[in-house]
Short mmCIF file of C-alpha atoms in Angstrom, two decimals:
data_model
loop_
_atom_site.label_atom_id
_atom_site.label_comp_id
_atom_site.label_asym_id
_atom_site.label_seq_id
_atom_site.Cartn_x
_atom_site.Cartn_y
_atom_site.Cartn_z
CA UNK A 2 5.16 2.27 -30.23
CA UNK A 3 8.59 1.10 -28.99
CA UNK A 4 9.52 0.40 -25.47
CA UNK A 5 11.05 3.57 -24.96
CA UNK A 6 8.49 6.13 -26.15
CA UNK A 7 5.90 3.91 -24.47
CA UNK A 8 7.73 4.49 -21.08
CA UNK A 9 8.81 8.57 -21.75
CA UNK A 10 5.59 9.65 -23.14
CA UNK A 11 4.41 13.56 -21.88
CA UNK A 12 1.24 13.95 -19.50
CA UNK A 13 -2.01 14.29 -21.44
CA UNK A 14 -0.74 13.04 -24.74
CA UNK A 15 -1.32 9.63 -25.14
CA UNK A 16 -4.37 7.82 -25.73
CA UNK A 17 -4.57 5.71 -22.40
CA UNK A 18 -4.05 8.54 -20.55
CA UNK A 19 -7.31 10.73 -22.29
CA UNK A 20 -9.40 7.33 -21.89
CA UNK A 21 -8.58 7.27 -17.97
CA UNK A 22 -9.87 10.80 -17.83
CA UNK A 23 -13.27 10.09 -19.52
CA UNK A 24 -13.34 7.03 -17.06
CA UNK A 25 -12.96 9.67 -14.18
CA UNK A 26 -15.34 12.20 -16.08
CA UNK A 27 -17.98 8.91 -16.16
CA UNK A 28 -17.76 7.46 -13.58
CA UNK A 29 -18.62 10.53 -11.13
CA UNK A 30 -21.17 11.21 -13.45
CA UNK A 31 -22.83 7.52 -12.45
CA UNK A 32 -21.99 8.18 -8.92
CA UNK A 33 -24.16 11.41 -9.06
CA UNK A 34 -26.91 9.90 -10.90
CA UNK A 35 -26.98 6.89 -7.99
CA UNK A 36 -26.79 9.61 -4.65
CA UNK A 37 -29.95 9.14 -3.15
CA UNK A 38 -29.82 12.44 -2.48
CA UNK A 39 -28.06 14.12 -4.86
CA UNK A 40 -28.83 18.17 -3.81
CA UNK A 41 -26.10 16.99 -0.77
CA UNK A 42 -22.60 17.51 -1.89
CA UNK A 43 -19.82 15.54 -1.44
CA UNK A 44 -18.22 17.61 0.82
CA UNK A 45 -21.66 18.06 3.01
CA UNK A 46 -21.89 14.98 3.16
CA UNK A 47 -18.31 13.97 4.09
CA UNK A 48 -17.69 16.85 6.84
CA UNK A 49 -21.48 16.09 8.64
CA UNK A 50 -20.73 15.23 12.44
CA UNK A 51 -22.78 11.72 12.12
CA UNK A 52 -19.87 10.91 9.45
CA UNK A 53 -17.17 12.17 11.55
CA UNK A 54 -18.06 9.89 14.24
CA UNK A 55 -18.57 6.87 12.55
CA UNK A 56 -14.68 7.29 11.10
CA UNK A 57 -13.79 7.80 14.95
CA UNK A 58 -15.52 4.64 15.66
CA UNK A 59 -13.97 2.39 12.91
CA UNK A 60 -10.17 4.07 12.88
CA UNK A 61 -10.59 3.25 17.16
CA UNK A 62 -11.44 -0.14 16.62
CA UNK A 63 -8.91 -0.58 13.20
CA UNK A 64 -6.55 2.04 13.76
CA UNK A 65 -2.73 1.95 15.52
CA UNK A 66 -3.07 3.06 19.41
CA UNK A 67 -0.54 4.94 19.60
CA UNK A 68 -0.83 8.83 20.54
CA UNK A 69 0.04 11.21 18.64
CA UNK A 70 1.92 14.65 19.76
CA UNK A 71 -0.71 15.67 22.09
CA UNK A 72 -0.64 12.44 23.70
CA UNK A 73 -4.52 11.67 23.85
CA UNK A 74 -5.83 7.95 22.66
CA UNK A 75 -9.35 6.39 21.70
CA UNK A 76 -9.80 5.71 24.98
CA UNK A 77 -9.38 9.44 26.52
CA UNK A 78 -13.14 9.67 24.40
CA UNK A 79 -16.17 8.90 25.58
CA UNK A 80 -19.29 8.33 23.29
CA UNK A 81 -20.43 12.29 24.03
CA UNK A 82 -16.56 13.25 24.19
CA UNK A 83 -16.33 11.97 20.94
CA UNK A 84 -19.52 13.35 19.33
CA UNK A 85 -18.35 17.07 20.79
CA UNK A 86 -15.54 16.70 19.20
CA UNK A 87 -16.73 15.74 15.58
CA UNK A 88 -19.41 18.44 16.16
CA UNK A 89 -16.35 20.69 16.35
CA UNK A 90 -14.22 19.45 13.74
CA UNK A 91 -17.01 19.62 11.32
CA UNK A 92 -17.55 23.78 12.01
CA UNK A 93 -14.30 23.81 11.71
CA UNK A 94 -14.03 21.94 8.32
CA UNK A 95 -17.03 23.80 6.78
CA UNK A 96 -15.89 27.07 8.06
CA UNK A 97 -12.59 26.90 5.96
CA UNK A 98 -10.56 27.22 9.19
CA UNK A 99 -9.48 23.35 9.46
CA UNK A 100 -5.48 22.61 9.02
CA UNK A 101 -3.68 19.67 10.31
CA UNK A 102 -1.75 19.74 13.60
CA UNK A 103 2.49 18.19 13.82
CA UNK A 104 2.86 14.83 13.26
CA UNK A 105 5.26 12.73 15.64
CA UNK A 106 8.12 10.34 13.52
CA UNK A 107 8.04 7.10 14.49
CA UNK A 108 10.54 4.84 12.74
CA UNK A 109 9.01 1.04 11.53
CA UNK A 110 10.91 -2.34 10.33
CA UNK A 111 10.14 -3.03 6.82
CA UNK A 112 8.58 -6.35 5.60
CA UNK A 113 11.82 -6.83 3.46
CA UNK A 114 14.11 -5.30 5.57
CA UNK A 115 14.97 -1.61 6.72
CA UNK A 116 13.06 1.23 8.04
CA UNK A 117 10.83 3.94 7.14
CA UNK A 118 9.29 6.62 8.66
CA UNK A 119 5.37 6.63 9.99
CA UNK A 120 4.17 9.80 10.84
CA UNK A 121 1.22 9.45 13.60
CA UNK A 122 -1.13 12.12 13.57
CA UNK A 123 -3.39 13.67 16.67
CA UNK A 124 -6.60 12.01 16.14
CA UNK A 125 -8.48 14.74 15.36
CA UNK A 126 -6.42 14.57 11.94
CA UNK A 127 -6.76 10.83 11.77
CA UNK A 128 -10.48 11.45 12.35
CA UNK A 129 -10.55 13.82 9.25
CA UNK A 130 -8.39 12.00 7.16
CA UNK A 131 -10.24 9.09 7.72
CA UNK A 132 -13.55 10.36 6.64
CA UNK A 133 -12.07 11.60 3.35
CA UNK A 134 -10.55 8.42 2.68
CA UNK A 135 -13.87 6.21 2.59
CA UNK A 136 -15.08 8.27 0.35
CA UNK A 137 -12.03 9.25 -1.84
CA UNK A 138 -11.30 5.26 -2.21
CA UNK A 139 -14.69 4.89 -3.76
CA UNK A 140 -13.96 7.32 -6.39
CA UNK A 141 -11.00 6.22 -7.73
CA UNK A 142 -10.71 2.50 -6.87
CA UNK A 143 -12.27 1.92 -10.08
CA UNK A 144 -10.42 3.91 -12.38
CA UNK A 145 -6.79 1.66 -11.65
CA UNK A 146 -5.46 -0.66 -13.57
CA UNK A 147 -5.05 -4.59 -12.84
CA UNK A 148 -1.41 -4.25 -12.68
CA UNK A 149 -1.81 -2.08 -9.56
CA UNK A 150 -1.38 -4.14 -6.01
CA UNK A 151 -0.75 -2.32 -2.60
CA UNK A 152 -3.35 -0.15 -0.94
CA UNK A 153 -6.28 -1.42 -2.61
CA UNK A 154 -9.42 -3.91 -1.44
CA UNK A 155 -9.03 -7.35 -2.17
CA UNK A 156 -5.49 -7.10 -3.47
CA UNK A 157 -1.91 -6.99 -1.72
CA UNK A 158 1.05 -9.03 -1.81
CA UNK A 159 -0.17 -12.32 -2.84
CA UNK A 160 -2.05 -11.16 -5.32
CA UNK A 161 1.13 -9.70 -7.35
CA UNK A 162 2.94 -12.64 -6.19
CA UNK A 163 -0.08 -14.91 -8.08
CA UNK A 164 0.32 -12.52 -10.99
CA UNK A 165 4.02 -13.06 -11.12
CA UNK A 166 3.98 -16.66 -11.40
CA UNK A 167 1.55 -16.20 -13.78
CA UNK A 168 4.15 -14.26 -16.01
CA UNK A 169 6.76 -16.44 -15.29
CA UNK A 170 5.32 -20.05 -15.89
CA UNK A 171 2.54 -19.24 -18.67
CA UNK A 172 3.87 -16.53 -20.29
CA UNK A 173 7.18 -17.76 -20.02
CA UNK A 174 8.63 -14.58 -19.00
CA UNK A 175 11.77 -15.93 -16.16
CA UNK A 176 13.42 -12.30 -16.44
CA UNK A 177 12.89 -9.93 -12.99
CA UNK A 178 13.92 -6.72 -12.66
CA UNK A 179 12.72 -5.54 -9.20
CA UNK A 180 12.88 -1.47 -8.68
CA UNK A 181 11.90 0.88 -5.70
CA UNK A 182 11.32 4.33 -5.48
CA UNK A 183 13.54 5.97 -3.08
CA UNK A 184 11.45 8.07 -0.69
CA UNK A 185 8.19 7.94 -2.20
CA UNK A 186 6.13 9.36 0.16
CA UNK A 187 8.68 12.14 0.88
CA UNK A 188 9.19 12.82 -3.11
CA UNK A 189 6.37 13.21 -4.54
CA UNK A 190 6.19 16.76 -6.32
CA UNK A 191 2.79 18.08 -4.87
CA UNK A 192 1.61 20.40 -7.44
CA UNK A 193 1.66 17.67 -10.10
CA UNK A 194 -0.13 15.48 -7.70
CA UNK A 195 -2.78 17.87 -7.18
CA UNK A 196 -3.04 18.74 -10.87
CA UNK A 197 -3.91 14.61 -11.04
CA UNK A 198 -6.38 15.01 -8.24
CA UNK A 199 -8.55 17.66 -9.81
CA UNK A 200 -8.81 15.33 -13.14
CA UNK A 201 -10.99 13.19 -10.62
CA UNK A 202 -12.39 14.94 -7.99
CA UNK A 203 -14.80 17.82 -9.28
CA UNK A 204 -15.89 19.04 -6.09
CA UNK A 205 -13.98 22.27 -5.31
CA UNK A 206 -14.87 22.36 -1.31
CA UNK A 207 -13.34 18.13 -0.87
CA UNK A 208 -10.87 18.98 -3.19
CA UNK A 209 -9.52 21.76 -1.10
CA UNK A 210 -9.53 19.54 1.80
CA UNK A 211 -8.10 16.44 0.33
CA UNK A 212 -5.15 19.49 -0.33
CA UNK A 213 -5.14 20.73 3.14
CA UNK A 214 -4.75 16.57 4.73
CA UNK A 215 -1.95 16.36 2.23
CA UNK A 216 -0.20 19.31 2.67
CA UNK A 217 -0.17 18.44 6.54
CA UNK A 218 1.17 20.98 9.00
CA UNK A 219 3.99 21.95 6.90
CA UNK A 220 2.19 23.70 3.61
CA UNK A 221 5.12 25.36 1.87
CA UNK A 222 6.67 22.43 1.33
CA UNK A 223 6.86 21.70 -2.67
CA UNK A 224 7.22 17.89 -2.21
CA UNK A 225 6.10 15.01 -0.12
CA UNK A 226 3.26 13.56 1.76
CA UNK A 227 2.85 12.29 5.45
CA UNK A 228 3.02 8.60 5.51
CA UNK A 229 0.60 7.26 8.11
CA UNK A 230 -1.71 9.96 7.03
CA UNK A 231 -5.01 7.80 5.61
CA UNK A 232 -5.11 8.99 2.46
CA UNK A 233 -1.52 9.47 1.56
CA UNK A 234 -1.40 5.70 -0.11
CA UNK A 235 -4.05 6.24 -1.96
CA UNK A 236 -2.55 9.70 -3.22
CA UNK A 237 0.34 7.63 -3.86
CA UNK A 238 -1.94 5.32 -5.96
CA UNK A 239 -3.09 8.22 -7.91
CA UNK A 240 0.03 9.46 -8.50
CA UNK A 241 1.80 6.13 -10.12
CA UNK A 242 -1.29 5.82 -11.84
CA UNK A 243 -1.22 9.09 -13.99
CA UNK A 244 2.77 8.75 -13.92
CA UNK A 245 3.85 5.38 -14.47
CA UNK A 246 0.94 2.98 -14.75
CA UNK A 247 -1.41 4.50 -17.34
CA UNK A 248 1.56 5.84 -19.72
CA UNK A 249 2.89 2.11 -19.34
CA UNK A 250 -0.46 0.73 -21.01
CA UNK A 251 0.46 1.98 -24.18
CA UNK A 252 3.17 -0.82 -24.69
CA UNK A 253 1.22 -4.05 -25.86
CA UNK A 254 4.53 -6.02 -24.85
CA UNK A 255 5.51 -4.62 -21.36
CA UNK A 256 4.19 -7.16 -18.41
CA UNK A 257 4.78 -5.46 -15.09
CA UNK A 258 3.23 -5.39 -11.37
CA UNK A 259 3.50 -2.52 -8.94
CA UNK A 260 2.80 -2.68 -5.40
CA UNK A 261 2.71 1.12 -4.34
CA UNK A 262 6.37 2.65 -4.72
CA UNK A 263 7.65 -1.63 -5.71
CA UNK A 264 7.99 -1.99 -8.97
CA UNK A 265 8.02 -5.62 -10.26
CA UNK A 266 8.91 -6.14 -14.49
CA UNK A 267 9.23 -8.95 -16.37
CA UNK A 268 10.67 -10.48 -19.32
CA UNK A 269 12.01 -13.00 -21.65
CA UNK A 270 15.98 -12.12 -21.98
CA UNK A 271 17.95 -10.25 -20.08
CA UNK A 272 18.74 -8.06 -22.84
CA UNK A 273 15.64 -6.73 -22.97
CA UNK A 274 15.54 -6.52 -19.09
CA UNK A 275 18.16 -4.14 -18.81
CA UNK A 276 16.67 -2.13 -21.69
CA UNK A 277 13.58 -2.02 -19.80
CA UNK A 278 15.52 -1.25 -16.44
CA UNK A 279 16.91 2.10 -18.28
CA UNK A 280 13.47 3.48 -19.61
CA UNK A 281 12.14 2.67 -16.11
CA UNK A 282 14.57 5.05 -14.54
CA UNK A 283 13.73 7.44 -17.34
CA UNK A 284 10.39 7.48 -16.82
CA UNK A 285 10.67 7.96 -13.24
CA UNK A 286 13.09 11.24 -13.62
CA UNK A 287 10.28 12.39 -15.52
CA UNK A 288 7.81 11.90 -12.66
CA UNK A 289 9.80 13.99 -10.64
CA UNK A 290 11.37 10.87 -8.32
CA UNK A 291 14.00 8.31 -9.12
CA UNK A 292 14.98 4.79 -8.12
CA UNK A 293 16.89 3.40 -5.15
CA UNK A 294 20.78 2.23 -6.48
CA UNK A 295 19.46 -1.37 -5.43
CA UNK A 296 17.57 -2.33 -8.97
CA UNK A 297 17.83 -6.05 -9.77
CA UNK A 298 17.73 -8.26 -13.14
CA UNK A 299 17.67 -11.80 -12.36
CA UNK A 300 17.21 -14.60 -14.75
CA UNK A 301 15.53 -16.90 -12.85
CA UNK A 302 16.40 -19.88 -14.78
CA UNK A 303 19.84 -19.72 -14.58
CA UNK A 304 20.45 -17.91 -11.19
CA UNK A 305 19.33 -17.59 -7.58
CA UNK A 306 16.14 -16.32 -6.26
CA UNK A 307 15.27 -12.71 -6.37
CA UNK A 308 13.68 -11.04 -3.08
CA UNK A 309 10.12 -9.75 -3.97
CA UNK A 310 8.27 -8.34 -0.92
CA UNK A 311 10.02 -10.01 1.41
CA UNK A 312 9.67 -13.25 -0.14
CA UNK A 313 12.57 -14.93 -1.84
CA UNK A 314 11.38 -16.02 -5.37
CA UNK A 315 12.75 -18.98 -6.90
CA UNK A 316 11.94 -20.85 -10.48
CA UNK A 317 12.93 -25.26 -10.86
CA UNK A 318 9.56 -26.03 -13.36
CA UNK A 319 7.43 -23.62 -11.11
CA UNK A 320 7.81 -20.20 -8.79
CA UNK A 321 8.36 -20.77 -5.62
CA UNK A 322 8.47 -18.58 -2.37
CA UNK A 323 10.67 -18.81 0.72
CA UNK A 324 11.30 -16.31 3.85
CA UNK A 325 13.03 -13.75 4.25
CA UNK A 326 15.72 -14.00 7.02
CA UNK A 327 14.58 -10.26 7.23
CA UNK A 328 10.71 -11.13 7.86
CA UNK A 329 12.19 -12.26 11.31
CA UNK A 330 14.20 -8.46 11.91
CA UNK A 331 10.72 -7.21 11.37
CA UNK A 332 8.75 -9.52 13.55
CA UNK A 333 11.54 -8.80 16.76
CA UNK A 334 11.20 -4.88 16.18
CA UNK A 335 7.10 -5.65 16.32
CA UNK A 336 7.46 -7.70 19.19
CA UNK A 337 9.42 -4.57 20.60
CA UNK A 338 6.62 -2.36 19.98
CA UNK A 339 3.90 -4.54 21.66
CA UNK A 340 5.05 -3.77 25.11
CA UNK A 341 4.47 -0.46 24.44
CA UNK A 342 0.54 -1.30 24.18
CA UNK A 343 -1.97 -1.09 26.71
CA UNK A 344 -2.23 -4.96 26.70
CA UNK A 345 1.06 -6.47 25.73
CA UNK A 346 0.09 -9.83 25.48
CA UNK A 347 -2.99 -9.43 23.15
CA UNK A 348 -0.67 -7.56 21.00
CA UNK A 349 2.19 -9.83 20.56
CA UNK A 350 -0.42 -12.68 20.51
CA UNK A 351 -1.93 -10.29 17.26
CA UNK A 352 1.16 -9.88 16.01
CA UNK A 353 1.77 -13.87 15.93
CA UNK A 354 -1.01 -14.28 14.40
CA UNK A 355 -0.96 -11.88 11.90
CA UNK A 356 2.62 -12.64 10.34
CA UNK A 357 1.73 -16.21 10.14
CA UNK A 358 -1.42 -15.78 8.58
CA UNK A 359 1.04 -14.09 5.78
CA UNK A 360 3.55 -17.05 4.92
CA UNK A 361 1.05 -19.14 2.88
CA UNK A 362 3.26 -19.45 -0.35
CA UNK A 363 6.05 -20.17 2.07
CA UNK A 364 4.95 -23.73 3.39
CA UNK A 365 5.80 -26.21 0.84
CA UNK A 366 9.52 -25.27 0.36
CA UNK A 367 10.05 -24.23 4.38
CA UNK A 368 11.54 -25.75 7.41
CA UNK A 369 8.53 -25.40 9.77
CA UNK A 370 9.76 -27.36 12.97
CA UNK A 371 13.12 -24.93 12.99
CA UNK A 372 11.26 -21.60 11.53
CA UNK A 373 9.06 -22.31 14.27
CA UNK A 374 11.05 -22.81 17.02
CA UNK A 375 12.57 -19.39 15.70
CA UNK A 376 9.47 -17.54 16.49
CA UNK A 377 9.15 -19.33 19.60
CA UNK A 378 12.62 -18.66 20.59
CA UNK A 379 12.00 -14.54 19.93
CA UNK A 380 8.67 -14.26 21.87
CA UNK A 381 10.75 -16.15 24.85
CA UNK A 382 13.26 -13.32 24.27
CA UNK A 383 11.04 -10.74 23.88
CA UNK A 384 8.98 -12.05 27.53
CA UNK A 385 6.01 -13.57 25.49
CA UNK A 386 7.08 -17.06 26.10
CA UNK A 387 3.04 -17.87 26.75
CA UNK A 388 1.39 -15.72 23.97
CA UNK A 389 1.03 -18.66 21.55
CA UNK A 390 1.97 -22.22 21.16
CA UNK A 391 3.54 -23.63 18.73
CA UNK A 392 0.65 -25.87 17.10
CA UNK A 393 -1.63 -22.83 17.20
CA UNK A 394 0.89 -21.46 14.84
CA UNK A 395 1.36 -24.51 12.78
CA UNK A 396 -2.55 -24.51 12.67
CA UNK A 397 -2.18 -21.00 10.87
CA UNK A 398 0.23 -21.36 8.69
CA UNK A 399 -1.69 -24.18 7.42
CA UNK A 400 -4.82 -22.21 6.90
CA UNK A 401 -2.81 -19.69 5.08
CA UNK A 402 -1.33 -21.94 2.53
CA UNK A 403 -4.94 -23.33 2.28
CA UNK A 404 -5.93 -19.64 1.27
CA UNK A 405 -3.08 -19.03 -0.82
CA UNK A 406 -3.38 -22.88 -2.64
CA UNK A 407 -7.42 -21.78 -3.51
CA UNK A 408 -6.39 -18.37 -4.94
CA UNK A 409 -3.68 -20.24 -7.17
CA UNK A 410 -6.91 -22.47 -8.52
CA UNK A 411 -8.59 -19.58 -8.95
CA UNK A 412 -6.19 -18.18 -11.11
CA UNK A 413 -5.67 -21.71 -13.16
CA UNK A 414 -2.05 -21.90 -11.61
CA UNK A 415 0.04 -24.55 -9.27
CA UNK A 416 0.50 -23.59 -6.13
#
């Protein structure tokens, strides 16, 4: 099959895609045989008040504090405030009468630079989207393919960043061409979406409330899904995966990493990364979205480094990564946030913490005294002059390239 028709074929007609549907069909079949109590339905089992509560508990100590339109947080909830109240959501739920309340819009930096839109729900909707996603993941984390990244256990940035090198030095593929939806979230045609849903999900009652989450507080509306709703990324998942990544498995040739709406390519000439560029695009139409107007195709052998998830991607005799001046935009408008927290200085000292523990692949070919003294010079800035010091910091960033050097071993590659 040629590049083209690989990337254009129709829903439903092409061998990987009937295969991923008898994966589905099998794999709920072994998931049924396994219930240790299999006369409780899925849906019994996901709306029952013990269930509820235990999603309250974890999103509370996991979740993102802040309120949502009606202002309440974790902490407004006792234990028997918060058992009343999954006690109520679950009548609610079972009694068909259940539909999600406004979200508030609350604009985030990007990782590579940018802004998108979160929507934060009341918690009651967290609550309920929560419980569906534990159980939603565990149907159809199985069924994606490898090339698949964002959104998913025990993968994420490095991992496509590990995958890329591995493309680049051993397959010898120096081409990128770097693509990104444009309003993902916002653009996805629902119907479709739902059509993909109920080739996995087989019970009616959970399938009607996976619809309900999704369809939010506005249920007219043909397209989109809430970001910041819990299972909205992995309806996103679901969604490339029937669209873009399954279709895609039908070229033997085509090497290619997606981290939810990022789309990473690779290949040998340039030629044939602009041809794939064009039946990307294609492909996408198709789906019902299309691509920002800032696609990239970058030999990396004979010109600079390409930005790939915030990380600037570079090829002398092996990838390398560098920063982002951007990562820095993002860690300020955090900062921001932080005082916004019930403890400030726990937050920013979380927020330290957490983007160093990200810049692994970033150590060998970085400045660390000056990108140090960077962060040090924002938290002064930002009044968090005492949140961290500056060796605790080098400490991490340290452990992270430890972390990132053993999954490079794992993978037989140079770090």
């Amino acid at each position: 099959m040629s590049l083209s028709n690989a990337m254009n074929v129709r829903r439903g007609r092409t061998d990987p895609l009937r295969a991923f549907q008898k994966r589905c069909r099998e794999r709920l079949l072994r998931m049924t045989k396994q219930q240790g109590n299999p006369s409780v339905p899925l849906f019994e089992k996901i709306t029952d008040v013990e269930n509820l509560l235990c999603a309250f508990q974890q999103i509370k100590r996991e979740g993102g504090q802040a309120p949502g339109p009606d202002k309440l947080r974790y902490e407004d909830f006792g234990n028997s405030e918060a058992a009343e109240m999954c006690r109520a959501f679950s009548e609610c739920i079972r009694a068909g009468q259940y539909r999600p309340g406004p979200a508030r819009t609350c604009p985030i930096p990007k990782k590579s630079g940018g802004w998108r839109e979160l929507r934060i729900a009341n918690i009651a909707d967290r609550v309920i989207a929560k419980a569906v996603q534990l159980e939603l993941d565990s149907i159809v984390e199985p069924l994606f393919v490898t090339q698949s990244h964002g959104f998913r256990p025990n993968r994420g940035v490095w991992s496509l960043l590990i995958e890329l090198k591995r493309l680049v030095e051993i397959e010898h593929r120096p081409v990128l061409i770097k693509a990104d939806i444009h309003k993902a979230f916002d653009s996805i045609p629902r119907a479709t979406l739902f059509d993909h849903f109920n080739e996995v999900i087989t019970d009616k009652p959970f399938m009607n409330l996976i619809e309900v989450i999704l369809r939010g507080a506005n249920p007219e509306r043909r397209t989109g899904i809430d970001q910041g709703c819990a299972i909205s990324p992995t309806a996103l998942n679901v969604f490339m995966n029937f669209e873009h990544d399954v279709p895609l498995l039908s070229s033997n040739y085509l090497a290619w990493c997606r981290y939810a709406d990022d789309l990473v390519y690779t290949a040998q000439t340039m030629r044939e990364g602009n041809e794939i560029l064009n039946c990307v695009k294609n492909r996408i139409e198709q789906a019902g979205l299309r691509l920002k107007n800032n696609c990239e195709t970058r030999n990396l052998e004979t010109e600079e480094d390409l930005e790939i998830l915030g990380f600037k991607t570079s090829l002398n005799g092996q990838v390398s990564f560098q920063l982002n001046d951007a990562i820095f935009d993002t860690f300020r408008g955090n900062l921001v946030e932080a005082h916004k927290a019930d403890n400030p200085i726990i937050m920013a000292k979380t927020i330290n913490e957490g983007i160093i523990s990200q810049w692994g692949p970033t150590l060998p070919s970085s400045d660390v005294p000056s990108i140090l003294d960077r962060i040090r010079e924002i938290n002064r800035e930002l009044g968090f002059r005492e949140s961290i010091s500056t060796s605790h910091l080098r400490t991490l960033w340290e452990r992270s390239w430890n972390r990132w050097h053993s999954q490079c071993l794992r993978a037989h590659l140079p770090s």
